[in-house]
Coordinates of C-alpha atoms in Angstrom, one line a residue:
Chain A
M852 CA -183.8 -139.3 13.4
K853 CA -185.6 -139.0 16.7
S854 CA -184.3 -142.3 18.1
S855 CA -180.6 -141.6 17.2
A856 CA -179.7 -141.0 20.9
N857 CA -180.8 -144.4 22.0
P858 CA -177.8 -146.6 21.0
E859 CA -175.5 -144.3 22.9
L860 CA -177.7 -144.3 25.9
S861 CA -177.6 -148.1 26.2
L862 CA -173.9 -148.1 25.6
I863 CA -173.5 -145.5 28.4
A864 CA -175.6 -147.7 30.7
V865 CA -173.5 -150.8 29.9
L866 CA -170.2 -148.9 30.5
L867 CA -171.5 -147.3 33.7
A868 CA -172.4 -150.7 35.0
A869 CA -169.0 -152.0 34.0
A870 CA -167.3 -149.1 35.7
I871 CA -169.2 -149.8 38.9
L872 CA -168.4 -153.5 38.8
L873 CA -164.7 -152.9 38.1
A874 CA -164.6 -150.3 40.9
L875 CA -166.1 -152.8 43.3
A876 CA -163.6 -155.5 42.2
S877 CA -160.8 -153.0 42.6
M878 CA -161.9 -152.3 46.1
V879 CA -161.9 -156.0 47.2
C880 CA -158.9 -157.3 45.3
G881 CA -155.3 -156.4 46.1
A882 CA -152.0 -157.3 47.6
S883 CA -153.4 -157.9 51.0
T884 CA -156.0 -160.7 51.5
L885 CA -158.8 -158.3 52.4
G886 CA -162.0 -159.2 50.5
A887 CA -165.6 -158.4 50.2
R888 CA -166.5 -159.2 53.8
D889 CA -163.8 -156.8 55.1
A890 CA -165.1 -154.1 52.7
V891 CA -168.6 -154.5 54.1
Q892 CA -167.2 -154.3 57.6
W893 CA -165.2 -151.2 56.7
L894 CA -168.3 -149.5 55.2
S895 CA -170.3 -150.3 58.4
G896 CA -167.5 -148.7 60.4
S897 CA -166.6 -151.7 62.4
A898 CA -163.2 -152.5 60.8
D899 CA -160.0 -152.3 62.8
A900 CA -157.4 -149.5 62.2
S901 CA -155.1 -151.4 59.8
V902 CA -158.0 -152.6 57.6
D903 CA -159.4 -149.1 57.6
A904 CA -156.0 -147.7 56.5
I905 CA -155.7 -150.1 53.6
F906 CA -159.2 -149.3 52.3
R907 CA -159.0 -145.5 52.9
Y908 CA -155.4 -144.8 51.9
I909 CA -154.6 -147.5 49.3
R910 CA -157.6 -149.1 47.6
L911 CA -160.0 -146.1 47.4
P912 CA -157.5 -143.6 46.1
R913 CA -156.1 -146.2 43.6
T914 CA -159.6 -147.0 42.3
L915 CA -160.5 -143.3 41.9
A916 CA -157.1 -142.6 40.3
C917 CA -157.6 -145.3 37.7
L918 CA -161.0 -144.0 36.8
L919 CA -159.9 -140.4 36.7
V920 CA -156.7 -140.9 34.8
G921 CA -158.4 -143.2 32.2
S922 CA -161.3 -140.8 31.6
A923 CA -159.0 -137.8 31.4
L924 CA -156.5 -139.3 29.0
A925 CA -159.3 -140.7 26.7
A926 CA -161.1 -137.3 26.7
A927 CA -157.9 -135.4 26.0
G928 CA -157.1 -137.8 23.1
L929 CA -160.6 -137.3 21.7
L930 CA -160.3 -133.5 21.9
L931 CA -156.9 -133.5 20.2
Q932 CA -157.8 -136.0 17.5
T933 CA -160.8 -133.9 16.6
A934 CA -159.2 -130.4 16.9
L935 CA -156.1 -131.5 14.9
N936 CA -158.2 -133.7 12.6
N937 CA -155.5 -136.3 13.0
P938 CA -156.4 -139.9 14.0
L939 CA -152.9 -140.4 15.5
A940 CA -153.0 -137.4 17.9
S941 CA -152.6 -138.1 21.6
P942 CA -151.5 -135.8 24.5
G943 CA -147.9 -136.5 23.5
V944 CA -148.2 -134.5 20.3
I945 CA -148.7 -131.2 22.2
G946 CA -145.6 -131.7 24.2
V947 CA -147.3 -133.0 27.4
N948 CA -145.1 -136.1 27.8
A949 CA -141.8 -134.4 27.3
G950 CA -142.7 -131.3 29.3
S951 CA -143.9 -133.3 32.3
G952 CA -140.9 -135.6 32.1
L953 CA -138.4 -132.8 32.1
F954 CA -140.1 -131.1 35.1
V955 CA -140.3 -134.4 37.0
V956 CA -136.6 -135.1 36.5
A957 CA -135.7 -131.5 37.4
A958 CA -137.8 -131.7 40.5
S959 CA -136.3 -135.0 41.6
I960 CA -132.8 -133.3 41.5
L961 CA -133.9 -130.1 43.1
F962 CA -136.1 -131.6 45.8
P963 CA -134.9 -135.2 46.1
S964 CA -136.6 -135.9 49.5
V965 CA -140.0 -134.3 48.8
F966 CA -141.8 -137.0 47.0
W967 CA -145.1 -135.1 46.5
V968 CA -143.4 -132.4 44.5
R969 CA -143.2 -134.7 41.5
G970 CA -146.9 -134.7 40.8
L971 CA -146.9 -130.9 40.9
A972 CA -143.9 -130.8 38.6
A973 CA -145.6 -133.1 36.1
L974 CA -148.7 -130.9 36.1
G975 CA -146.7 -127.7 35.6
G976 CA -144.5 -129.2 33.0
A977 CA -147.3 -130.6 30.9
L978 CA -149.3 -127.3 30.9
A979 CA -146.2 -125.2 30.2
A980 CA -145.1 -127.4 27.3
A981 CA -148.6 -127.4 25.8
L982 CA -148.9 -123.6 26.0
W983 CA -145.4 -123.2 24.6
V984 CA -146.3 -125.4 21.7
Y985 CA -149.4 -123.4 21.0
A986 CA -147.7 -120.0 21.3
L987 CA -145.1 -121.1 18.9
A988 CA -147.6 -122.6 16.4
R989 CA -149.6 -119.4 16.5
R990 CA -146.8 -117.5 14.8
G991 CA -147.3 -119.9 11.9
G992 CA -151.1 -119.4 11.9
A993 CA -151.9 -122.1 14.4
S994 CA -153.1 -124.5 11.7
R995 CA -153.3 -128.3 12.4
V996 CA -149.9 -128.9 10.7
T997 CA -148.0 -126.1 12.5
I998 CA -149.3 -127.3 15.9
I999 CA -148.1 -130.8 15.3
L1000 CA -144.8 -129.7 13.9
A1001 CA -144.3 -127.3 16.8
G1002 CA -145.2 -130.2 19.2
V1003 CA -142.6 -132.5 17.6
A1004 CA -139.9 -129.7 17.8
I1005 CA -140.6 -128.7 21.4
S1006 CA -140.9 -132.3 22.5
S1007 CA -137.4 -133.2 21.3
L1008 CA -136.0 -130.0 22.8
L1009 CA -137.5 -130.8 26.2
A1010 CA -136.5 -134.5 25.9
A1011 CA -132.9 -133.3 25.2
G1012 CA -133.1 -131.2 28.4
M1013 CA -134.3 -134.2 30.3
D1014 CA -131.5 -136.4 28.9
A1015 CA -129.0 -133.7 29.8
I1016 CA -130.1 -133.7 33.5
V1017 CA -130.1 -137.5 33.6
T1018 CA -126.5 -137.5 32.2
L1019 CA -125.3 -135.0 34.8
Y1020 CA -127.3 -136.5 37.7
P1021 CA -127.6 -140.2 37.1
T1022 CA -129.6 -140.7 40.3
A1023 CA -132.5 -139.0 38.5
I1024 CA -132.8 -142.0 36.2
M1025 CA -134.9 -143.9 38.8
D1026 CA -137.6 -141.2 38.9
R1027 CA -137.5 -140.8 35.2
T1028 CA -138.1 -144.5 34.6
A1029 CA -140.9 -144.7 37.2
F1030 CA -142.6 -141.7 35.7
F1031 CA -142.3 -142.9 32.1
I1032 CA -143.7 -146.3 32.8
G1033 CA -146.7 -144.9 34.7
G1034 CA -148.7 -146.9 37.2
F1035 CA -151.0 -146.8 40.2
S1036 CA -149.1 -148.7 42.8
S1037 CA -148.2 -145.6 44.8
I1038 CA -151.2 -143.3 44.6
Y1039 CA -151.9 -141.0 47.5
S1040 CA -155.0 -138.9 47.9
G1041 CA -153.1 -135.6 48.0
A1042 CA -152.1 -136.0 44.3
L1043 CA -155.8 -136.6 43.5
L1044 CA -156.8 -133.4 45.2
V1045 CA -154.2 -131.4 43.4
A1046 CA -155.2 -132.8 40.0
L1047 CA -158.9 -132.6 40.6
P1048 CA -159.5 -128.9 39.7
F1049 CA -157.6 -129.3 36.5
L1050 CA -159.5 -132.5 35.6
L1051 CA -162.8 -130.8 36.4
A1052 CA -162.0 -127.8 34.3
G1053 CA -160.9 -130.1 31.5
F1054 CA -164.1 -132.2 31.6
L1055 CA -166.3 -129.1 31.7
G1056 CA -164.3 -127.6 28.9
A1057 CA -164.7 -130.7 26.8
A1058 CA -168.4 -130.6 27.4
F1059 CA -168.5 -127.0 26.3
L1060 CA -166.6 -127.9 23.1
A1061 CA -168.7 -131.0 22.3
G1062 CA -171.2 -129.0 20.2
R1063 CA -168.5 -126.9 18.5
L1064 CA -165.3 -128.9 17.9
D1065 CA -166.9 -131.2 15.2
L1066 CA -167.1 -128.2 12.9
L1067 CA -163.3 -128.2 12.5
L1068 CA -163.7 -131.6 10.8
L1069 CA -165.3 -129.7 7.9
G1070 CA -162.1 -127.7 7.2
D1071 CA -161.2 -124.3 8.6
E1072 CA -162.9 -122.4 5.8
V1073 CA -166.3 -124.1 6.1
A1074 CA -166.1 -124.0 9.9
A1075 CA -165.3 -120.2 9.8
S1076 CA -168.1 -119.6 7.3
L1077 CA -170.6 -121.4 9.7
G1078 CA -169.6 -118.7 12.3
L1079 CA -167.1 -120.7 14.3
H1080 CA -164.1 -118.8 15.7
V1081 CA -161.7 -121.4 14.4
E1082 CA -158.5 -120.4 16.0
R1083 CA -160.1 -119.8 19.5
T1084 CA -161.9 -123.2 19.3
R1085 CA -158.7 -125.0 18.5
F1086 CA -156.8 -123.2 21.2
L1087 CA -159.5 -124.1 23.8
A1088 CA -159.4 -127.7 22.7
I1089 CA -155.6 -127.8 23.2
L1090 CA -155.9 -126.0 26.5
F1091 CA -158.6 -128.4 27.9
A1092 CA -156.8 -131.4 26.6
A1093 CA -153.6 -130.2 28.3
A1094 CA -155.4 -129.7 31.6
L1095 CA -156.8 -133.2 31.4
A1096 CA -153.5 -134.8 30.4
A1097 CA -151.6 -132.7 33.0
G1098 CA -153.9 -133.8 35.7
A1099 CA -153.5 -137.4 34.6
V1100 CA -149.7 -137.5 34.4
S1101 CA -149.5 -135.7 37.8
I1102 CA -151.4 -138.7 39.3
A1103 CA -150.0 -141.7 37.6
G1104 CA -147.1 -140.7 35.3
L1105 CA -147.2 -141.4 31.6
V1106 CA -149.8 -144.0 31.1
G1107 CA -149.5 -144.7 27.4
F1108 CA -151.9 -145.4 24.6
V1109 CA -155.2 -144.6 26.5
G1110 CA -155.5 -141.2 24.8
L1111 CA -154.7 -142.8 21.4
I1112 CA -156.8 -145.9 21.3
V1113 CA -160.0 -145.2 23.3
P1114 CA -161.3 -142.5 20.9
H1115 CA -160.8 -145.0 18.1
M1116 CA -162.6 -147.7 19.9
V1117 CA -165.5 -145.3 20.5
R1118 CA -165.6 -144.1 16.9
R1119 CA -166.2 -147.7 15.9
L1120 CA -169.0 -148.0 18.6
T1121 CA -170.8 -144.6 18.2
G1122 CA -169.4 -143.0 15.0
G1123 CA -169.1 -139.3 14.5
A1124 CA -170.4 -136.5 16.6
L1125 CA -168.4 -135.5 19.6
R1126 CA -171.5 -134.8 21.7
R1127 CA -172.3 -138.5 21.4
S1128 CA -168.8 -139.9 21.6
L1129 CA -167.5 -137.8 24.5
P1130 CA -169.5 -139.5 27.4
V1131 CA -168.8 -142.9 25.9
T1132 CA -165.1 -142.1 25.6
I1133 CA -164.8 -140.9 29.2
L1134 CA -166.5 -144.0 30.6
L1135 CA -164.5 -146.4 28.3
G1136 CA -161.2 -144.7 29.2
G1137 CA -162.0 -145.2 32.9
C1138 CA -163.0 -148.8 32.5
L1139 CA -160.0 -149.7 30.4
V1140 CA -157.4 -148.3 32.8
L1141 CA -159.2 -149.7 35.9
G1142 CA -159.5 -153.1 34.2
C1143 CA -155.8 -153.0 33.2
D1144 CA -154.7 -152.0 36.7
L1145 CA -156.8 -154.8 38.2
L1146 CA -155.1 -157.3 35.8
A1147 CA -151.8 -155.8 36.7
R1148 CA -152.5 -156.4 40.4
L1149 CA -153.9 -159.9 40.0
L1150 CA -151.8 -161.6 37.2
F1151 CA -148.8 -162.2 39.3
A1152 CA -150.1 -161.5 42.8
P1153 CA -148.7 -160.6 45.2
Y1154 CA -146.3 -159.0 42.7
E1155 CA -147.5 -156.2 40.5
V1156 CA -146.9 -155.4 36.9
P1157 CA -147.1 -151.6 36.3
A1158 CA -150.4 -150.9 34.6
G1159 CA -148.5 -148.7 32.1
I1160 CA -146.7 -151.8 30.8
L1161 CA -149.9 -153.7 30.5
L1162 CA -151.6 -150.9 28.7
S1163 CA -148.7 -150.6 26.2
L1164 CA -148.8 -154.4 25.6
I1165 CA -152.5 -154.0 24.7
G1166 CA -152.1 -150.6 23.1
A1167 CA -149.1 -151.3 20.7
P1168 CA -150.8 -154.0 18.7
F1169 CA -153.9 -151.9 18.4
F1170 CA -151.8 -149.0 17.3
L1171 CA -150.3 -151.2 14.5
Y1172 CA -153.7 -152.3 13.5
L1173 CA -154.8 -148.7 13.2
I1174 CA -151.9 -147.8 11.0
L1175 CA -152.5 -150.8 8.8
N1176 CA -156.2 -150.1 8.5
R1177 CA -156.1 -146.3 8.4
R1178 CA -158.3 -144.8 5.7
K1179 CA -156.6 -142.2 3.8
H1180 CA -157.6 -138.6 4.4
R1181 CA -159.9 -137.7 1.6
Y1182 CA -160.7 -134.4 0.0
D1183 CA -163.2 -133.5 -2.6
T1184 CA -162.4 -130.9 -5.3
A1185 CA -165.7 -131.4 -6.9
Chain B
M1089 CA -178.0 -106.4 -1.5
I1090 CA -174.3 -107.0 -1.4
Q1091 CA -172.0 -104.0 -2.0
L1092 CA -168.3 -104.3 -2.5
D1093 CA -166.7 -101.0 -1.7
N1094 CA -163.1 -100.6 -2.8
L1095 CA -162.3 -104.1 -1.5
R1096 CA -158.7 -105.0 -1.2
V1097 CA -157.2 -108.3 -0.1
A1098 CA -153.5 -109.1 0.1
F1099 CA -151.7 -112.4 1.0
A1100 CA -148.1 -112.0 2.2
G1101 CA -147.8 -108.5 0.7
R1102 CA -149.1 -109.6 -2.7
E1103 CA -152.3 -107.9 -3.7
V1104 CA -154.9 -110.5 -4.7
L1105 CA -157.9 -108.2 -5.0
A1106 CA -157.3 -104.6 -6.0
Q1107 CA -160.0 -101.9 -5.4
V1108 CA -163.0 -104.1 -6.3
T1109 CA -166.2 -102.3 -6.3
A1110 CA -169.5 -104.0 -7.3
V1111 CA -173.1 -104.4 -6.4
F1112 CA -175.1 -107.7 -6.3
A1113 CA -178.8 -107.3 -6.3
P1114 CA -181.0 -109.3 -3.9
G1115 CA -182.2 -112.5 -5.6
S1116 CA -179.7 -112.2 -8.5
F1117 CA -177.8 -115.1 -9.9
T1118 CA -174.2 -114.3 -10.7
I1119 CA -171.4 -116.5 -12.1
I1120 CA -167.8 -115.3 -11.6
V1121 CA -165.5 -116.3 -14.4
G1122 CA -161.9 -115.5 -15.2
P1123 CA -158.5 -117.1 -15.8
N1124 CA -156.6 -118.9 -13.0
G1125 CA -155.2 -116.5 -10.4
A1126 CA -157.7 -113.7 -11.3
G1127 CA -158.9 -113.6 -7.6
K1128 CA -162.3 -115.4 -8.1
S1129 CA -162.0 -117.6 -5.0
T1130 CA -160.6 -114.8 -2.9
L1131 CA -163.5 -112.5 -3.9
L1132 CA -165.9 -115.2 -2.8
K1133 CA -164.1 -115.8 0.5
A1134 CA -164.0 -112.0 1.1
M1135 CA -167.8 -111.9 0.6
A1136 CA -168.1 -114.8 3.1
G1137 CA -166.1 -112.8 5.6
I1138 CA -163.4 -115.5 6.1
V1139 CA -160.3 -113.7 4.8
P1140 CA -158.9 -110.5 6.4
L1141 CA -159.4 -107.4 4.3
A1142 CA -156.5 -105.1 3.5
G1143 CA -159.0 -102.3 2.8
G1144 CA -162.5 -101.4 1.8
A1145 CA -165.6 -103.2 2.9
V1146 CA -168.2 -105.8 2.1
L1147 CA -171.7 -104.4 2.9
Y1148 CA -174.8 -106.6 3.4
N1149 CA -177.8 -104.3 3.2
G1150 CA -175.5 -101.4 4.1
Q1151 CA -173.9 -103.2 7.1
P1152 CA -170.2 -103.9 7.0
L1153 CA -169.6 -107.7 7.2
H1154 CA -166.4 -107.4 9.3
R1155 CA -168.3 -105.6 12.1
M1156 CA -170.9 -108.4 12.4
A1157 CA -170.7 -111.1 15.0
R1158 CA -169.5 -114.4 13.4
T1159 CA -172.8 -116.2 13.9
E1160 CA -174.8 -113.2 12.6
R1161 CA -172.6 -113.2 9.5
A1162 CA -173.1 -116.9 9.1
R1163 CA -176.9 -116.4 9.2
R1164 CA -176.7 -114.1 6.2
V1165 CA -174.2 -115.8 4.0
A1166 CA -173.3 -119.5 3.3
F1167 CA -170.1 -120.5 1.6
L1168 CA -168.9 -123.7 0.1
P1169 CA -165.2 -123.8 -0.8
Q1170 CA -163.8 -125.6 -3.8
T1171 CA -161.9 -128.1 -1.7
R1172 CA -163.8 -129.8 1.1
P1173 CA -162.7 -132.5 3.4
V1174 CA -164.5 -135.8 3.7
P1175 CA -165.0 -136.0 7.4
E1176 CA -166.0 -139.2 9.3
M1177 CA -169.7 -138.3 9.8
T1178 CA -173.1 -139.1 8.4
A1179 CA -174.8 -137.0 5.8
L1180 CA -177.4 -136.1 8.5
D1181 CA -174.7 -134.8 10.9
L1182 CA -173.2 -132.7 8.1
V1183 CA -176.6 -131.1 7.3
R1184 CA -177.2 -130.4 11.0
H1185 CA -173.9 -128.5 11.2
G1186 CA -175.6 -125.9 8.9
R1187 CA -177.7 -124.9 11.9
Y1188 CA -174.6 -124.0 14.0
P1189 CA -175.1 -120.2 13.6
H1190 CA -178.7 -120.5 14.7
M1191 CA -178.1 -122.5 17.8
G1192 CA -177.7 -121.0 21.3
F1193 CA -175.0 -121.5 23.8
S1194 CA -175.7 -125.2 24.4
K1195 CA -175.5 -125.9 20.7
T1196 CA -178.4 -128.3 20.7
L1197 CA -181.0 -128.5 17.9
S1198 CA -184.4 -126.9 18.6
P1199 CA -187.6 -128.0 16.9
R1200 CA -187.1 -125.0 14.6
D1201 CA -183.6 -126.3 13.7
H1202 CA -185.0 -129.8 13.1
S1203 CA -187.6 -128.5 10.7
A1204 CA -184.9 -126.4 8.8
V1205 CA -182.8 -129.6 8.5
D1206 CA -185.8 -131.5 7.2
H1207 CA -186.5 -128.8 4.7
A1208 CA -182.9 -128.7 3.4
V1209 CA -182.9 -132.5 3.1
A1210 CA -186.0 -132.4 1.0
A1211 CA -184.7 -129.5 -1.1
A1212 CA -181.5 -131.3 -1.9
D1213 CA -183.3 -134.7 -2.3
L1214 CA -180.9 -136.2 0.3
A1215 CA -183.4 -138.3 2.3
P1216 CA -182.2 -141.7 1.0
L1217 CA -178.6 -140.9 1.9
L1218 CA -179.0 -139.4 5.4
G1219 CA -177.7 -142.3 7.5
R1220 CA -174.8 -143.0 5.2
S1221 CA -171.2 -142.0 6.1
L1222 CA -169.9 -139.3 3.8
A1223 CA -166.9 -141.4 2.8
T1224 CA -169.3 -144.0 1.3
L1225 CA -171.1 -141.4 -0.9
S1226 CA -170.1 -140.5 -4.5
G1227 CA -168.6 -137.1 -5.2
G1228 CA -171.9 -135.8 -6.5
E1229 CA -173.8 -137.1 -3.6
R1230 CA -171.4 -135.6 -1.2
Q1231 CA -171.7 -132.3 -3.0
R1232 CA -175.4 -132.5 -2.5
A1233 CA -175.0 -133.2 1.2
Y1234 CA -172.7 -130.1 1.6
L1235 CA -175.3 -128.1 -0.4
A1236 CA -178.0 -129.3 1.9
M1237 CA -175.9 -128.1 4.9
A1238 CA -175.7 -124.6 3.2
I1239 CA -179.4 -124.6 2.6
A1240 CA -180.1 -125.5 6.3
Q1241 CA -178.1 -122.4 7.2
E1242 CA -181.1 -120.4 5.8
T1243 CA -179.1 -117.5 4.5
E1244 CA -180.1 -114.9 2.0
V1245 CA -176.9 -115.4 0.1
L1246 CA -175.2 -118.6 -1.2
L1247 CA -171.6 -118.4 -2.3
L1248 CA -170.2 -121.5 -4.2
D1249 CA -166.7 -122.0 -5.5
E1250 CA -166.7 -124.2 -8.6
P1251 CA -169.5 -126.5 -7.4
S1252 CA -169.7 -128.5 -10.6
T1253 CA -166.1 -128.9 -11.7
H1254 CA -165.0 -132.5 -11.7
L1255 CA -168.6 -133.7 -11.4
D1256 CA -169.9 -135.9 -14.2
L1257 CA -172.5 -134.5 -16.5
H1258 CA -175.5 -136.1 -14.7
Y1259 CA -174.6 -134.4 -11.4
Q1260 CA -173.8 -131.1 -13.1
L1261 CA -177.3 -131.0 -14.6
E1262 CA -178.8 -132.1 -11.3
L1263 CA -176.9 -129.3 -9.5
Q1264 CA -178.0 -126.8 -12.1
H1265 CA -181.6 -127.6 -11.5
L1266 CA -181.2 -127.5 -7.7
L1267 CA -179.5 -124.0 -8.0
A1268 CA -182.2 -122.8 -10.3
R1269 CA -184.9 -123.9 -7.8
L1270 CA -183.1 -122.1 -5.0
H1271 CA -182.8 -119.0 -7.2
T1272 CA -186.5 -118.9 -7.9
Q1273 CA -187.2 -119.3 -4.2
G1274 CA -185.4 -115.9 -3.8
K1275 CA -181.8 -116.8 -2.8
T1276 CA -179.0 -114.6 -4.0
I1277 CA -176.5 -117.0 -5.6
I1278 CA -173.0 -116.1 -6.5
M1279 CA -170.7 -118.8 -7.8
V1280 CA -167.4 -119.3 -9.5
A1281 CA -167.3 -121.6 -12.6
Q1282 CA -164.8 -122.6 -15.2
D1283 CA -167.2 -123.7 -18.0
L1284 CA -167.8 -120.5 -19.9
P1285 CA -170.6 -121.6 -22.3
Q1286 CA -172.5 -123.1 -19.4
A1287 CA -172.0 -120.0 -17.2
F1288 CA -173.2 -117.7 -20.0
T1289 CA -176.2 -119.9 -20.7
F1290 CA -177.2 -120.3 -17.1
A1291 CA -176.4 -117.0 -15.3
Q1292 CA -178.3 -113.8 -14.9
H1293 CA -175.1 -111.8 -14.5
I1294 CA -171.5 -112.6 -15.5
C1295 CA -168.8 -111.1 -13.4
L1296 CA -165.6 -111.3 -15.5
M1297 CA -162.3 -111.0 -13.5
Q1298 CA -158.7 -110.5 -14.4
Q1299 CA -155.7 -109.9 -12.2
G1300 CA -157.7 -109.0 -9.0
R1301 CA -160.1 -106.7 -10.7
I1302 CA -163.6 -107.0 -12.1
V1303 CA -163.4 -106.3 -15.8
C1304 CA -167.0 -106.5 -16.7
H1305 CA -170.1 -107.2 -14.6
Q1306 CA -173.2 -107.4 -16.8
P1307 CA -175.9 -109.8 -18.1
P1308 CA -174.3 -112.5 -20.4
P1309 CA -175.3 -110.9 -23.8
V1310 CA -173.8 -107.6 -22.8
V1311 CA -170.5 -109.2 -21.6
Q1312 CA -170.4 -111.3 -24.8
Q1313 CA -170.8 -108.2 -27.0
S1314 CA -168.4 -106.0 -25.0
G1315 CA -165.2 -107.6 -26.4
T1316 CA -163.8 -108.1 -22.8
L1317 CA -163.9 -111.9 -23.2
E1318 CA -161.4 -111.7 -26.1
Q1319 CA -159.3 -109.3 -24.1
V1320 CA -159.2 -111.6 -21.0
F1321 CA -159.3 -115.1 -22.6
G1322 CA -158.2 -114.5 -26.2
F1323 CA -161.4 -116.1 -27.5
S1324 CA -165.1 -115.3 -27.6
L1325 CA -168.5 -117.0 -27.2
Q1326 CA -171.3 -117.2 -29.7
P1327 CA -175.0 -117.1 -28.8
V1328 CA -177.3 -119.6 -30.4
P1329 CA -181.1 -119.0 -30.0
A1330 CA -182.7 -122.0 -28.3
G1331 CA -186.3 -122.0 -27.2
D1332 CA -187.1 -118.7 -25.5
G1333 CA -183.4 -118.2 -24.4
L1334 CA -179.9 -118.3 -25.7
L1335 CA -177.3 -121.1 -25.6
Y1336 CA -173.7 -120.1 -25.8
Q1337 CA -170.9 -122.0 -27.4
Y1338 CA -167.2 -121.3 -28.1
S1339 CA -166.9 -119.1 -31.1
L1340 CA -165.3 -121.0 -33.9
A1341 CA -163.3 -118.0 -35.2
P1342 CA -160.6 -117.2 -32.7
A1343 CA -159.9 -113.5 -32.2
D1344 CA -156.2 -114.1 -32.9
P1345 CA -155.7 -117.0 -35.3
P1346 CA -152.7 -119.0 -34.3
P1347 CA -149.6 -118.9 -36.6
P1348 CA -149.9 -121.5 -39.4
E1349 CA -146.8 -123.5 -38.5
E1350 CA -148.5 -124.5 -35.2
T1351 CA -151.7 -125.8 -36.9
A1352 CA -149.8 -127.7 -39.6
Y1353 CA -149.7 -131.0 -37.7

């Protein structure tokens, strides 16, 4: 009983070490031939201007972006899977993908030459869609099922809007495609700064919910009888998940499957309680995305595969595996 | 003491509890019986404070339940519904959730919480199962784990909705012993049950319900002699002296004998 925290602590230490190693690798590998020696020179301040620019404006933002996006999507997935008690939940189910997609496409038509506006549009669209889904579900009692159904309905509505725009303005299709594949090849630090407050709020919120959200797994009645404000807790989980996912999509577009698979991997590793699984999920999410992006850069160097494609290639088989091995939801009437 | 004062509950305009007034003494053991749809589960949920009231009040020692903070309410009354999910967690994690209303903002377990969990585990004889995932336990073992969670909650009142239905006889007896132990330790226990002979044999008070009302709320012998059982169920129970108490069994002579053409088979 007393030593139950130890396995997670060693897991956290291993993942932390992995994250640091991957981050170092991400700093010294890339399209240009700059390597470890240049990195050391850059750190000591004796690198020339072009080397400095590559490290400062390309590799550092990209490394940070991978870590942040991976952690945020994984944490958002964990919050949603727990709050909705649904192992297949990911940010997409609360309308985040469709909402940000619509806003990005609309922004690329309205402000075709202002490229940074797309990150803001993704952020706003994701948050607006999630809040709309919740507001709608609330009329039906905001139960797990109504939230998921409202998410499906709103997502298809927003997707129809996006398709309508693309039909009328075929030029928007390029932005749509880039956004939907997701990747880290054109990260700039401004996008990180805009997303950072949302990500921070989301991570803090997730930590706040860590001791509370698990109660929802006992069913709404038991959770309420234990003194939990069921509806508020579920709303906060959706709000924080939306903030995390919105921050992530504003940085890198739709990076698929991270939010879905990482919580499942962690569940196999730690089992159960959110307080134990949340830090592991955050670290593993960051490692996974950073590792995939590194592969995406190195596999066909100097050409790049978008990291989103690589993640889907890994994610889709895992998703199938999940469906085939899913334990049925069980209820006792005893 | 729990007082129900003109309690009314309605779902979608349909009245489920109509002007229910009753008193449950501290340390009493009451079993609520009645046909399906009589409002038994709803009454229990209203006493747990988890359904909105259409009128009236539930008072714990004179204080209305709906004015209490959620966690304060959860420190006074524990509730186990009839249908409970089987979440992916260990039995120990489940029992620890019983401490939720006692924990502070950080929701971490204090030494006091740990000792309450240990006590509940011992009371429910759960120690060998603690590390097991709930999904790998039998229905009876899971029932005991949930009960340990409710014990860890350290409330004066324990509300149970059909805790023994669908359990095999072995677990039913085990549960009965556990509840009897909790009762002698001073807990007020109010539960819903289907098995009438068992309820009458076991309970201190019987609360007979029909169509959202309490028809009779008395000790078992009084209810048995009142004629309300025949009125509600169409049959009666018969007491049989056993040791220093009474056992109840279904009365062999039905109040209204069925017409002969139906018994001819």
